[in-house]
Short mmCIF file of the C-alpha atoms (twelve columns), coordinates in Angstrom:
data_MODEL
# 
_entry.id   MODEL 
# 
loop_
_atom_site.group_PDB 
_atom_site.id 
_atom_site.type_symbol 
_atom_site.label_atom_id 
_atom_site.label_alt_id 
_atom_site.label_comp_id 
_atom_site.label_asym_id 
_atom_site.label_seq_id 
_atom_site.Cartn_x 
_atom_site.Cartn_y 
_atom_site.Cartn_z 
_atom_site.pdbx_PDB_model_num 
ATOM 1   C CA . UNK A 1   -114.283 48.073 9.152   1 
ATOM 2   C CA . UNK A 2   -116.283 50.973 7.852   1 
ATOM 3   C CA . UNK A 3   -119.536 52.107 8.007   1 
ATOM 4   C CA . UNK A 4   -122.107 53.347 5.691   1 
ATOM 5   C CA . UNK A 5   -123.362 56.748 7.670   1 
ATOM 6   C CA . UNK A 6   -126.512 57.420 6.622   1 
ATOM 7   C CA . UNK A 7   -128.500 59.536 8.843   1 
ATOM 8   C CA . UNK A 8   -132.197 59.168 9.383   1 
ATOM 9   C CA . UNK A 9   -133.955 61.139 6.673   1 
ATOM 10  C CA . UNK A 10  -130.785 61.062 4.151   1 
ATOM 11  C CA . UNK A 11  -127.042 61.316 4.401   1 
ATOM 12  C CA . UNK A 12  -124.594 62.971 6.490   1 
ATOM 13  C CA . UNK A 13  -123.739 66.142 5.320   1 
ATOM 14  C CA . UNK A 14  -119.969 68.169 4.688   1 
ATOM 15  C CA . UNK A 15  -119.197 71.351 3.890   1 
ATOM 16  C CA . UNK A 16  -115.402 72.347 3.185   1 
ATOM 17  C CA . UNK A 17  -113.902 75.419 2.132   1 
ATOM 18  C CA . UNK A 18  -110.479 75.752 1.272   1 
ATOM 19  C CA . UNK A 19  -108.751 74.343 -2.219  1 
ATOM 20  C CA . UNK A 20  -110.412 73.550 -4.661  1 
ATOM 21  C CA . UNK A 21  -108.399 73.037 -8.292  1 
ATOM 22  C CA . UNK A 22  -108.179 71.005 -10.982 1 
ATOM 23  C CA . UNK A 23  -105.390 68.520 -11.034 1 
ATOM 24  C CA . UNK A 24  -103.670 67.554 -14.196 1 
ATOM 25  C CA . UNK A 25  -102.322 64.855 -14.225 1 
ATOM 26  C CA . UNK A 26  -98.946  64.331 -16.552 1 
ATOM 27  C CA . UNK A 27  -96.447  61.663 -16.261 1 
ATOM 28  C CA . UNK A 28  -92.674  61.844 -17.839 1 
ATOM 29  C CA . UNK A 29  -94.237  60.725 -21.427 1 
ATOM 30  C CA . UNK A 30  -95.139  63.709 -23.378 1 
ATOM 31  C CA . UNK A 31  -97.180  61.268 -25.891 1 
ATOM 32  C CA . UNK A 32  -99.401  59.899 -22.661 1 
ATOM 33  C CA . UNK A 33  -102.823 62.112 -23.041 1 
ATOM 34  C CA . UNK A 34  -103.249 64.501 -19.605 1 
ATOM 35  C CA . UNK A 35  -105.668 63.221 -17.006 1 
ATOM 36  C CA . UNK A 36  -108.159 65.866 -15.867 1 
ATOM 37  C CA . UNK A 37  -109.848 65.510 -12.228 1 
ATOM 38  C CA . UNK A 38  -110.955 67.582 -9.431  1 
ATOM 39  C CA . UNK A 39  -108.392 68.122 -6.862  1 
ATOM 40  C CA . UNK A 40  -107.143 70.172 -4.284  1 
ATOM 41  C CA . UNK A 41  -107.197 69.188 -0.746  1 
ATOM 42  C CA . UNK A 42  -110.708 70.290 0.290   1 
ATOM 43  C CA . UNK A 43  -111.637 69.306 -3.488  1 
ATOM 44  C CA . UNK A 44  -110.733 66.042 -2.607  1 
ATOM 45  C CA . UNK A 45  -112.055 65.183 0.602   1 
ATOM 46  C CA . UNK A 46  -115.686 66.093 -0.369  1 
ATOM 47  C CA . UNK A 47  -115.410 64.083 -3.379  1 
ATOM 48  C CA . UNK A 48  -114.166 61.101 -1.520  1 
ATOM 49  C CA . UNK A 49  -116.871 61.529 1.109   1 
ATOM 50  C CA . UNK A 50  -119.347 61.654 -1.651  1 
ATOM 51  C CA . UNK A 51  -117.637 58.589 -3.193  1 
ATOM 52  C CA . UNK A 52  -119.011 57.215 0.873   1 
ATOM 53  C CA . UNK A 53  -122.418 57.992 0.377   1 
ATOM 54  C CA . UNK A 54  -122.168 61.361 1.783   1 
ATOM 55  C CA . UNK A 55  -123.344 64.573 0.539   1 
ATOM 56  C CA . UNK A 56  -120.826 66.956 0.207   1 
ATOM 57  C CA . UNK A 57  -121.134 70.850 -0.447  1 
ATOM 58  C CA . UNK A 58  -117.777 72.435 -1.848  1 
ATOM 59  C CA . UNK A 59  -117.550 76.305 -0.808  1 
ATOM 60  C CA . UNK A 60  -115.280 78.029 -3.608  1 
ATOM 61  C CA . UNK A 61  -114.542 80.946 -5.439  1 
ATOM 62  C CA . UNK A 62  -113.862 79.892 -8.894  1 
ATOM 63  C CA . UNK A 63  -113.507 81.426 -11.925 1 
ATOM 64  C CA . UNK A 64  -115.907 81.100 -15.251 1 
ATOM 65  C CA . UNK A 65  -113.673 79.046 -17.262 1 
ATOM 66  C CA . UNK A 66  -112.351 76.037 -18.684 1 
ATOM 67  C CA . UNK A 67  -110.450 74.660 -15.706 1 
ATOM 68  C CA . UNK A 68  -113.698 74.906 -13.723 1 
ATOM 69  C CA . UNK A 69  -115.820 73.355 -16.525 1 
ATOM 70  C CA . UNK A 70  -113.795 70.011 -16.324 1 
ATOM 71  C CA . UNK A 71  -113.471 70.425 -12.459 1 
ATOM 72  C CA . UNK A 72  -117.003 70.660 -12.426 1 
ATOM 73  C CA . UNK A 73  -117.599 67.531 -14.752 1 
ATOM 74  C CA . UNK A 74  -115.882 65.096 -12.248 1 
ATOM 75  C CA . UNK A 75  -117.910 66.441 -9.515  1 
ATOM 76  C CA . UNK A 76  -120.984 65.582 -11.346 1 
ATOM 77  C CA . UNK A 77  -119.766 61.863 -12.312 1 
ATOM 78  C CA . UNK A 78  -118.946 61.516 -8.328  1 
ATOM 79  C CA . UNK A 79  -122.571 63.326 -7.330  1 
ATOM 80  C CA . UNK A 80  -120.540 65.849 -5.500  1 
ATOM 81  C CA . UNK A 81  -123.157 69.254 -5.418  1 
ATOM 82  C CA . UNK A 82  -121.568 72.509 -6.187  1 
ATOM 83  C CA . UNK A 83  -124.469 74.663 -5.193  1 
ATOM 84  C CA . UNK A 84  -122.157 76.663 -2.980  1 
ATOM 85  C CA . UNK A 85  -119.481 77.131 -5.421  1 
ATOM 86  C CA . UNK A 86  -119.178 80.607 -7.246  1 
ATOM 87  C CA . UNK A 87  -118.387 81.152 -11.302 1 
ATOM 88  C CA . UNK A 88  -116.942 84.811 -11.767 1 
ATOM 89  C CA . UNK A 89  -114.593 87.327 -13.337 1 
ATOM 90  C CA . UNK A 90  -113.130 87.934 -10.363 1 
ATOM 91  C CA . UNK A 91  -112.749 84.308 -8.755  1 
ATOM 92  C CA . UNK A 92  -109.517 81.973 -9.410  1 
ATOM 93  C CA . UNK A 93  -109.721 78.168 -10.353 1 
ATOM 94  C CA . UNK A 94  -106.417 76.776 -9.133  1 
ATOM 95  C CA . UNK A 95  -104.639 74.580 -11.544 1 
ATOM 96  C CA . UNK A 96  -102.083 71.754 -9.915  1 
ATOM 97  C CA . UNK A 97  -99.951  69.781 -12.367 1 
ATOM 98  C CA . UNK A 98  -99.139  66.463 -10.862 1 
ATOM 99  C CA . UNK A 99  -96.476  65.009 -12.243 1 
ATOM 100 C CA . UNK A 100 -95.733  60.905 -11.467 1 
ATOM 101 C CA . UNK A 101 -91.930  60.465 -12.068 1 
ATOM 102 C CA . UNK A 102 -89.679  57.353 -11.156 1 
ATOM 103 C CA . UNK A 103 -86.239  57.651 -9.325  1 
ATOM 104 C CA . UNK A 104 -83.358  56.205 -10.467 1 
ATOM 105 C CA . UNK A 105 -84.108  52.837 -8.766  1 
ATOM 106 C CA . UNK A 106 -87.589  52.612 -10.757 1 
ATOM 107 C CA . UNK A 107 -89.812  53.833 -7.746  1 
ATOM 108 C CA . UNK A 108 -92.739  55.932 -8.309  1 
ATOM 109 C CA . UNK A 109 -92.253  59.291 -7.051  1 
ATOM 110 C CA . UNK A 110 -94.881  62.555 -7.825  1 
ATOM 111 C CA . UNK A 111 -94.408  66.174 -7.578  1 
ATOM 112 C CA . UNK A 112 -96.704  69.674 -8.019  1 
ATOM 113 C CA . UNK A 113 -96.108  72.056 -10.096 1 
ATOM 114 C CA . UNK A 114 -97.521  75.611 -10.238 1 
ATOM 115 C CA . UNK A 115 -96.242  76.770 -14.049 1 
ATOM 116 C CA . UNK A 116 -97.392  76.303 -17.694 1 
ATOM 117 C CA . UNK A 117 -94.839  73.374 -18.666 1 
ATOM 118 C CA . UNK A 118 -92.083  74.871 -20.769 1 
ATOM 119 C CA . UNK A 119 -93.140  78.783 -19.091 1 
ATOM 120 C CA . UNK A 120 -92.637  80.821 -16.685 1 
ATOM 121 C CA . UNK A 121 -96.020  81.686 -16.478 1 
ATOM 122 C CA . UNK A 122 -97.853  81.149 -13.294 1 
ATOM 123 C CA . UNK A 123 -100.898 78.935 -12.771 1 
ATOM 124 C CA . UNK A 124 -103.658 80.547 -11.162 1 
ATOM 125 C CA . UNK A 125 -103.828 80.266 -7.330  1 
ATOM 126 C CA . UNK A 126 -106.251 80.183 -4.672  1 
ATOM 127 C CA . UNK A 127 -108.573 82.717 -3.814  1 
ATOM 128 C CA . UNK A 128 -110.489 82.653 -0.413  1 
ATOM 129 C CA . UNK A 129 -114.666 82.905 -0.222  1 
ATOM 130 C CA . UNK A 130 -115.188 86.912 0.460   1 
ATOM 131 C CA . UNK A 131 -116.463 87.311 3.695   1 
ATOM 132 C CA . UNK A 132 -119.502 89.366 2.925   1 
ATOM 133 C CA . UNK A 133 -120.747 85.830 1.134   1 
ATOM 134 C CA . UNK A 134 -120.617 83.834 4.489   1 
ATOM 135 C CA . UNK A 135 -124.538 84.568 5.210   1 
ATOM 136 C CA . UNK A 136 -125.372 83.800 1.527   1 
ATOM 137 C CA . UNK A 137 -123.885 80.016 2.311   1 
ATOM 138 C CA . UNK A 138 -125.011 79.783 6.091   1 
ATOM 139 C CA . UNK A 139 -128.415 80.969 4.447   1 
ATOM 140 C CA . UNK A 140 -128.376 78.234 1.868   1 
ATOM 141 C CA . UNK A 141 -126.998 75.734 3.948   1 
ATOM 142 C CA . UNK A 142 -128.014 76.182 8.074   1 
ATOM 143 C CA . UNK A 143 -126.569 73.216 9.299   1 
ATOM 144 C CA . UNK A 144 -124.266 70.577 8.471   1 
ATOM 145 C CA . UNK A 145 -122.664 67.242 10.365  1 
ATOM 146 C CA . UNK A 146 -118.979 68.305 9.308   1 
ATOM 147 C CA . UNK A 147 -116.976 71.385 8.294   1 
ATOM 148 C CA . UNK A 148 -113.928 70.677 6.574   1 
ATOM 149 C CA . UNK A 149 -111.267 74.051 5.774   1 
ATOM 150 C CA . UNK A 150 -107.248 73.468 5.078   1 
ATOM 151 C CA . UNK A 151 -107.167 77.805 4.277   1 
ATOM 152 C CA . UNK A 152 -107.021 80.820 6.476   1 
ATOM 153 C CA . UNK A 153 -109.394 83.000 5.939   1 
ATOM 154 C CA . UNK A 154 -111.797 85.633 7.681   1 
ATOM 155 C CA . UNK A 155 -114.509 83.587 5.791   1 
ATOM 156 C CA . UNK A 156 -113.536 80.274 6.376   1 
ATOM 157 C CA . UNK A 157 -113.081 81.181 10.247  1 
ATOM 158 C CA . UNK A 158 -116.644 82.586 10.190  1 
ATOM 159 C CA . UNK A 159 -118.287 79.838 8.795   1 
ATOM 160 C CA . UNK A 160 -116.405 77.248 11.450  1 
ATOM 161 C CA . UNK A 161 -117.617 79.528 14.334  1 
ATOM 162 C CA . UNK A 162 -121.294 79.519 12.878  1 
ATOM 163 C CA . UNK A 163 -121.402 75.726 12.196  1 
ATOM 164 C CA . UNK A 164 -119.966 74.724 15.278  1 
ATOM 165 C CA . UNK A 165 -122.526 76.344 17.028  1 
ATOM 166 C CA . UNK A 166 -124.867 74.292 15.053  1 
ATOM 167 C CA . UNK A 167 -123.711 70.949 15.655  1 
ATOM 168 C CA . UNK A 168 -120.960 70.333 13.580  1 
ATOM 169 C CA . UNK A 169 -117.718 68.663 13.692  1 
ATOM 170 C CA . UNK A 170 -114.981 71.271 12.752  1 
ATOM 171 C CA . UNK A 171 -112.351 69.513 10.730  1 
ATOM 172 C CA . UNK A 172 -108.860 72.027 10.390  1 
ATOM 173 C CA . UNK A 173 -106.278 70.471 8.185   1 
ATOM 174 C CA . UNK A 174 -103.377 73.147 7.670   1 
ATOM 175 C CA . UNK A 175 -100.264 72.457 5.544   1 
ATOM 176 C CA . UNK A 176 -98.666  75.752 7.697   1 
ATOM 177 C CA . UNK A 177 -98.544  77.440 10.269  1 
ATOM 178 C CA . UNK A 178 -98.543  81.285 10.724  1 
ATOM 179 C CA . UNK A 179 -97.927  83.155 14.174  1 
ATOM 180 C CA . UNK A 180 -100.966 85.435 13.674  1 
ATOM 181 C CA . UNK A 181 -104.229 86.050 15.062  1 
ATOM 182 C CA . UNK A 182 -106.601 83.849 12.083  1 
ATOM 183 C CA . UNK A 183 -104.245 81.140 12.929  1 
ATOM 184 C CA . UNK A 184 -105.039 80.931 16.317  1 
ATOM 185 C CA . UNK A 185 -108.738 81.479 15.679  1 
ATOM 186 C CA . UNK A 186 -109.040 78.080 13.309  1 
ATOM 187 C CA . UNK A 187 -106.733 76.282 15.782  1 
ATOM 188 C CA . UNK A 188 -109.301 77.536 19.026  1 
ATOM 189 C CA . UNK A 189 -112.450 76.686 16.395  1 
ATOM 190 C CA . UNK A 190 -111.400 73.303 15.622  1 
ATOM 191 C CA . UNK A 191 -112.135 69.925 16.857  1 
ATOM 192 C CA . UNK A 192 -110.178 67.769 14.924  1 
ATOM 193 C CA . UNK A 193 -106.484 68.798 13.682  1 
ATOM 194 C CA . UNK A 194 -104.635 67.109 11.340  1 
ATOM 195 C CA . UNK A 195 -101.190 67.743 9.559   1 
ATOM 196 C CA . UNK A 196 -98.419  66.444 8.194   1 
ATOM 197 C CA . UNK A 197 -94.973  66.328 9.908   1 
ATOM 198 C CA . UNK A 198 -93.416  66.927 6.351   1 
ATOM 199 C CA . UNK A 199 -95.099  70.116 6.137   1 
ATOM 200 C CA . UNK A 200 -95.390  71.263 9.927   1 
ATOM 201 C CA . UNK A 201 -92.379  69.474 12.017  1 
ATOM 202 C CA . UNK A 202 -92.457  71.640 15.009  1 
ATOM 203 C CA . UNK A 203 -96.215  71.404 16.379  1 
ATOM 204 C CA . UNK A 204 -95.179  70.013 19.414  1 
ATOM 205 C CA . UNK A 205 -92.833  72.636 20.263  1 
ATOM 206 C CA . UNK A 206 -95.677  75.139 19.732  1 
ATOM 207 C CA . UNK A 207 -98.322  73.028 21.557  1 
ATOM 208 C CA . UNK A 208 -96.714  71.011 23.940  1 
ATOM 209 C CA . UNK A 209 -100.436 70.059 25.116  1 
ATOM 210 C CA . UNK A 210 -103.740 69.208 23.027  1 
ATOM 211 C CA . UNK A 211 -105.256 71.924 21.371  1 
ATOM 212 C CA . UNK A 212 -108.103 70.449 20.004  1 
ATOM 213 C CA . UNK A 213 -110.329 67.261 20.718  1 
ATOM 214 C CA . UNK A 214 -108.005 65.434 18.776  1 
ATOM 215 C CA . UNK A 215 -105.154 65.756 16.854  1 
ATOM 216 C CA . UNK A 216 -103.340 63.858 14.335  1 
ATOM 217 C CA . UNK A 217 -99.823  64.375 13.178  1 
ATOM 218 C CA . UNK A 218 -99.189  61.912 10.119  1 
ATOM 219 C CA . UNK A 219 -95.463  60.432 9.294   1 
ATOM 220 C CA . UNK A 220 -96.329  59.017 5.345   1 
ATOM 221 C CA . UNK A 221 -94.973  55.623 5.462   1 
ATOM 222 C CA . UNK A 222 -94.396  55.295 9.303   1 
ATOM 223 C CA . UNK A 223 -98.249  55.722 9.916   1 
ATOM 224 C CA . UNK A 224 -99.528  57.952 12.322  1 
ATOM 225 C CA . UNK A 225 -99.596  59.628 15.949  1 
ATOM 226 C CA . UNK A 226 -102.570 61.391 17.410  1 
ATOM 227 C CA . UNK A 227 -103.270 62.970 20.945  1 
ATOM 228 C CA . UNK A 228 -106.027 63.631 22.819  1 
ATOM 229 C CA . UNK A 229 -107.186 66.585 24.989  1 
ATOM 230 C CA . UNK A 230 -109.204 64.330 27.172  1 
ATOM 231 C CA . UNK A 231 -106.591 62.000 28.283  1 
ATOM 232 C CA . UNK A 232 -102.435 62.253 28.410  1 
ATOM 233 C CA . UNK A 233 -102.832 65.419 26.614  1 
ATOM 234 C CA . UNK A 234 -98.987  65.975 25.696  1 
ATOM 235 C CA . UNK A 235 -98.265  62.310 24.952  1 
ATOM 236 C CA . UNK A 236 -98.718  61.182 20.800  1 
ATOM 237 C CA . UNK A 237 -99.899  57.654 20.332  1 
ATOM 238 C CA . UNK A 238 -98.398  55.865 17.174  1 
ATOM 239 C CA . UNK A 239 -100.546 54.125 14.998  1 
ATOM 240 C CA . UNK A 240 -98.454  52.154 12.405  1 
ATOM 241 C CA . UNK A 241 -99.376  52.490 8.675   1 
ATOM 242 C CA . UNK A 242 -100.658 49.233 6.870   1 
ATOM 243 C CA . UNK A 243 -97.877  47.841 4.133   1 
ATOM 244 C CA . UNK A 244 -98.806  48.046 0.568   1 
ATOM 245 C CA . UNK A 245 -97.155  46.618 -2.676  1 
ATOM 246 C CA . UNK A 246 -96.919  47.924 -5.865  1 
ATOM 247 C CA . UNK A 247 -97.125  51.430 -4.525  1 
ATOM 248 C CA . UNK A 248 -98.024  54.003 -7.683  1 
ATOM 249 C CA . UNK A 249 -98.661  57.179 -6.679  1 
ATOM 250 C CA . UNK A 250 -98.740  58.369 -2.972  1 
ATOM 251 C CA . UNK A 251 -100.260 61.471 -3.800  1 
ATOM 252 C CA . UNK A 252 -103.801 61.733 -2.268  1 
ATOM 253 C CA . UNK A 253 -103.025 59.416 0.479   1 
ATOM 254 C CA . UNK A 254 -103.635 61.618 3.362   1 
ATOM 255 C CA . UNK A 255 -106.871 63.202 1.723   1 
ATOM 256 C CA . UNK A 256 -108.667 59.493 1.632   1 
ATOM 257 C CA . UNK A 257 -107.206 59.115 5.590   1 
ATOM 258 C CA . UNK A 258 -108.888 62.496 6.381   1 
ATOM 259 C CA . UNK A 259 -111.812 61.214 4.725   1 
ATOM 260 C CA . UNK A 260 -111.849 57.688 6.099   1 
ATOM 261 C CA . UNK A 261 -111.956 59.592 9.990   1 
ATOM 262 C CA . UNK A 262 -114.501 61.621 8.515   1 
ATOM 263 C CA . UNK A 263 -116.806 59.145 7.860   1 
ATOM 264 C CA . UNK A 264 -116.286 57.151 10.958  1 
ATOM 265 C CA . UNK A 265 -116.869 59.601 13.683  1 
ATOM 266 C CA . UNK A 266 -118.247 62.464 12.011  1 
ATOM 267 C CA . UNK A 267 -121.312 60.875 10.356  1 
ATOM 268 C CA . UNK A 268 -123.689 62.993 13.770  1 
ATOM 269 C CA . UNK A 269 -121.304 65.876 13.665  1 
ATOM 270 C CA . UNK A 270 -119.984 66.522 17.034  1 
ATOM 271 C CA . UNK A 271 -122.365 64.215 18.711  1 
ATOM 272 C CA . UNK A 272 -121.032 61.011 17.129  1 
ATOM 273 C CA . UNK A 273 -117.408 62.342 17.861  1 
ATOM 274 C CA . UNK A 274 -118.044 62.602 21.141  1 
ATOM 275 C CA . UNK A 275 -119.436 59.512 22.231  1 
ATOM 276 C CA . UNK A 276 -116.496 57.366 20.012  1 
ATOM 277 C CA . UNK A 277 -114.491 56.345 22.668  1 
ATOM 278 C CA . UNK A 278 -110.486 55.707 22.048  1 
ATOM 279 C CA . UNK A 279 -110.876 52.342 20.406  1 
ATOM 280 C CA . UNK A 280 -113.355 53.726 18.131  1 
ATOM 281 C CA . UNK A 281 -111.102 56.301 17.387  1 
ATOM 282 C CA . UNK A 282 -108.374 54.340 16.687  1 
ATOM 283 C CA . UNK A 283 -110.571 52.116 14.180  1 
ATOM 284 C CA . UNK A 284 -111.535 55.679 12.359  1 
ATOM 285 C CA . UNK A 285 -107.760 56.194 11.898  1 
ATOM 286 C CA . UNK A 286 -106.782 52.924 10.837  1 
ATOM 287 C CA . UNK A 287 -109.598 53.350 8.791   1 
ATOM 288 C CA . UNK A 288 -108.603 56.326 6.896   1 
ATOM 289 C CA . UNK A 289 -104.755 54.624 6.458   1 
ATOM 290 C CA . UNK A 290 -105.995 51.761 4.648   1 
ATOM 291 C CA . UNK A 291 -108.131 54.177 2.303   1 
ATOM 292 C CA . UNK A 292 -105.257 56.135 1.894   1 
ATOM 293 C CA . UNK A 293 -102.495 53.051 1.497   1 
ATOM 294 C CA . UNK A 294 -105.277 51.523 -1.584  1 
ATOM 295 C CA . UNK A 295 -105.166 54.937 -3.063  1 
ATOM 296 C CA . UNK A 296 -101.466 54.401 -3.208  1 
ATOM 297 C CA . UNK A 297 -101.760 51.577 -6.086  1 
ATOM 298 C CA . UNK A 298 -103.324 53.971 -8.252  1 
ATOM 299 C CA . UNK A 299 -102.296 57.165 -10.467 1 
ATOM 300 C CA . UNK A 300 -103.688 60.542 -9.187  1 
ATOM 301 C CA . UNK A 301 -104.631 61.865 -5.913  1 
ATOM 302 C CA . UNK A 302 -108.135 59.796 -6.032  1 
ATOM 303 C CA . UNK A 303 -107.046 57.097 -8.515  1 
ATOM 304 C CA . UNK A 304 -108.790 54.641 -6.587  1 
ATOM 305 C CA . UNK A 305 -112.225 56.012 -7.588  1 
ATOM 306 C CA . UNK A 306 -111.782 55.828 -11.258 1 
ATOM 307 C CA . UNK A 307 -110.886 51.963 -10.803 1 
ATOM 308 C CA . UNK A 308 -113.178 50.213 -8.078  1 
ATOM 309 C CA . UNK A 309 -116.855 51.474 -7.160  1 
ATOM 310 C CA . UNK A 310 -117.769 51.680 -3.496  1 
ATOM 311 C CA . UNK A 311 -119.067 48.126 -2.962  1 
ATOM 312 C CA . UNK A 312 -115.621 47.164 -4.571  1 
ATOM 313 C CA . UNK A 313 -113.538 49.011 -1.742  1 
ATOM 314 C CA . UNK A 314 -115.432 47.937 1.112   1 
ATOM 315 C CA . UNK A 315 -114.852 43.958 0.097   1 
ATOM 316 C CA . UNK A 316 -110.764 44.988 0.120   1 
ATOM 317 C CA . UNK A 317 -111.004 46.969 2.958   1 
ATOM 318 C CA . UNK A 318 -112.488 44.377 4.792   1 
ATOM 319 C CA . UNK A 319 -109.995 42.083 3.262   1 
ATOM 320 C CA . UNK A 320 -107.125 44.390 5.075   1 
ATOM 321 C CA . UNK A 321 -109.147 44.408 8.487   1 
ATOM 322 C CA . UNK A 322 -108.357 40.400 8.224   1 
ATOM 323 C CA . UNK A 323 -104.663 40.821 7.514   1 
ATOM 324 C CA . UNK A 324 -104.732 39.433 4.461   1 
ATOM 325 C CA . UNK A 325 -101.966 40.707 1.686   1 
ATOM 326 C CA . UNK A 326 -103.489 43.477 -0.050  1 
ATOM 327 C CA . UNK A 327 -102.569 42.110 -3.688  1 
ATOM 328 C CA . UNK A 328 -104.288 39.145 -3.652  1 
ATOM 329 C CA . UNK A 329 -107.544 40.950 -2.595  1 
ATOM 330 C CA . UNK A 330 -107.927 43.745 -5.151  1 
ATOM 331 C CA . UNK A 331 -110.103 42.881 -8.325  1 
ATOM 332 C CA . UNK A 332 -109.333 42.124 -11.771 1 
ATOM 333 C CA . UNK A 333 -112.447 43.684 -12.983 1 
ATOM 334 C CA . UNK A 334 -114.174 46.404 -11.578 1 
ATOM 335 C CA . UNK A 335 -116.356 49.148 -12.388 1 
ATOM 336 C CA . UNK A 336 -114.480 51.978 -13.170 1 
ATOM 337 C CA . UNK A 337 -115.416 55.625 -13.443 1 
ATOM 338 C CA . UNK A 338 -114.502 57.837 -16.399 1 
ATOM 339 C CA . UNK A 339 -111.602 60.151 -16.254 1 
ATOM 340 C CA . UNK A 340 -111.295 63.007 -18.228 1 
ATOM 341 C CA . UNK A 341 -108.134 62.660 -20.647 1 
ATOM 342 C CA . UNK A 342 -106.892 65.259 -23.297 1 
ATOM 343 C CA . UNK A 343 -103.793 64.319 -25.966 1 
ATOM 344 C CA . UNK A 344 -101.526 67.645 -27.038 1 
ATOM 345 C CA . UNK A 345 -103.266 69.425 -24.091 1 
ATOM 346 C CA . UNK A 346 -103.109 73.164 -24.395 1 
ATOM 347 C CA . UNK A 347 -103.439 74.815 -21.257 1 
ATOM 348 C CA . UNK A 348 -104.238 78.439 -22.545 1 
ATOM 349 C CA . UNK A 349 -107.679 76.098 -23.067 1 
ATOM 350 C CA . UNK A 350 -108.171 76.125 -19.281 1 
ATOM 351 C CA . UNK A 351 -107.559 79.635 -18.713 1 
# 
């Protein structure tokens, strides 16, 4: 059901700019220690493709600080390499507080959160790569078989045009949608474009026909519907979701489906994209469902790498490619990765 992409030579290689922030992760105990991990949408689609066997190349504009220090140490643990990732003064390191709640019926529900608990003090925000630093990276880093961005930025816009050229796969996940000129730039640059119907509900009305190569609205729990510009360009396709029990945390989900395409048909950049034909592509999406449904079992955004190694999720996912119910196929003992957990935690520490 999936495929180990290795290229001849070493592995396939992604470069993503966009968000990049520490999650912490806090549930509705205040005696339950705070789980630290790398997050952020483009944060955690590299690491998942690194979890793959890929090697991924954040491209950020941090700042020198605690919050990056511990960002940085779950990288490390998940090989991820940050050589294109800037420490400064004048940088931000977002900080997202995920919260995992239950309802009144005793199902799990999460939220985000962009204050100090108990405040009304801001946590810092994104801050896009300058542009004058696009021919440092593109110095550093030619080539690459995929570039990921979910921002809109004269940078990240650069750096799609320039990789494109070479080769790669342009990946353009947006959680809005501006009228403006940048907009329309990504949206012309990219390949692939995903979103959410939470977040963006009227991309039809926009586009009534295909932008890009493909594109992929997703409906959380009802699955998917994608479109293609090489066949029945206005028409969406549904692809149901697979059904999961003991559903933890959704948060994350659509990062490990955006990662599970990834890996499927963007392992040659462009080249393997497009040669998959619609069968293949299907299998990529289903693909990336199932990653993101497993995810779903677990706390935090990328729960499921802190509690199965790779080996691990390719026996279950194979499991779901034979229909068989998902709890009887996950593992009582696994491997597990460490996650970084602080009791009392002060977040003046992270500043």
């Amino acid at each position: 059901m999936i495929q180990a992409n290795k290229l001849i030579g070493g592995p396939s290689t992604i470069l993503g700019a966009g968000l990049v922030a520490l999650d912490v992760i806090l549930n509705g105990a205040p005696t339950t220690p705070a789980k630290l991990c790398a997050g952020g949408s483009c944060g955690n689609v590299l690491t998942i493709l690194s979890f793959l066997g890929w090697s991924s190349k954040p491209i950020a504009r941090l700042s020198d600080n605690g919050a990056t220090k511990n960002l940085f140490k779950d990288f490390k643990q998940f090989t991820v390499n940050t050589s294109l990732v800037t420490k400064s003064n004048d940088g931000k390191t977002p900080i997202i507080i995920h919260r995992i709640l239950k309802d009144k019926d005793g199902n799990s529900q999460h939220k985000f959160e962009f204050k100090i608990p108990g405040t009304n003090v801001w946590l810092p925000m994104y801050k896009p790569v300058l542009a004058n630093y696009v021919d440092t990276i593109v110095n550093k880093q030619p080539k690459c078989e995929v570039f990921y961005f979910d921002r809109v930025s004269r940078s990240t816009i650069e750096l799609a045009r320039h990789y494109s050229e070479n080769g790669a796969l342009i990946i353009f996940e947006p959680s809005s949608l501006k009228d403006d000129k940048q907009t329309m730039e990504c949206l012309e640059l990219a390949h692939v474009i995903k979103f959410s119907s939470d977040r963006i509900n009227n991309y039809s009305d926009l586009f009534p026909v295909a932008n890009a190569l493909l594109e992929i609205k997703t409906l959380g729990k009802d699955g998917l519907e994608y479109r293609l510009k090489s066949c029945d360009q206005k028409n969406w396709k549904k692809v149901p979701s697979y059904k999961f029990e003991n559903i933890k945390d959704s948060a994350g989900a659509g990062d490990w489906c955006t990662a599970g395409i990834i890996n499927e048909i963007g392992f040659q950049g462009l080249k393997s994209f497009s040669i998959s034909t619609e069968d293949q592509i299907i299998n990529a999406l289903k693909v990336g469902q199932a990653l993101g449904g497993l995810n779903c079992m677990f706390d935090g955004a990328r729960g499921l790498m802190y509690n199965m190694d790779y080996n691990t999720v390719i026996k279950v996912l194979e499991s779901i490619a034979s229909n068989k119910p998902v709890s009887n196929t996950l593992p009582v003992n696994t491997p597990k990765a460490n996650i970084l957990t602080v009791k009392n935690l002060e977040f003046n520490t992270l500043l």
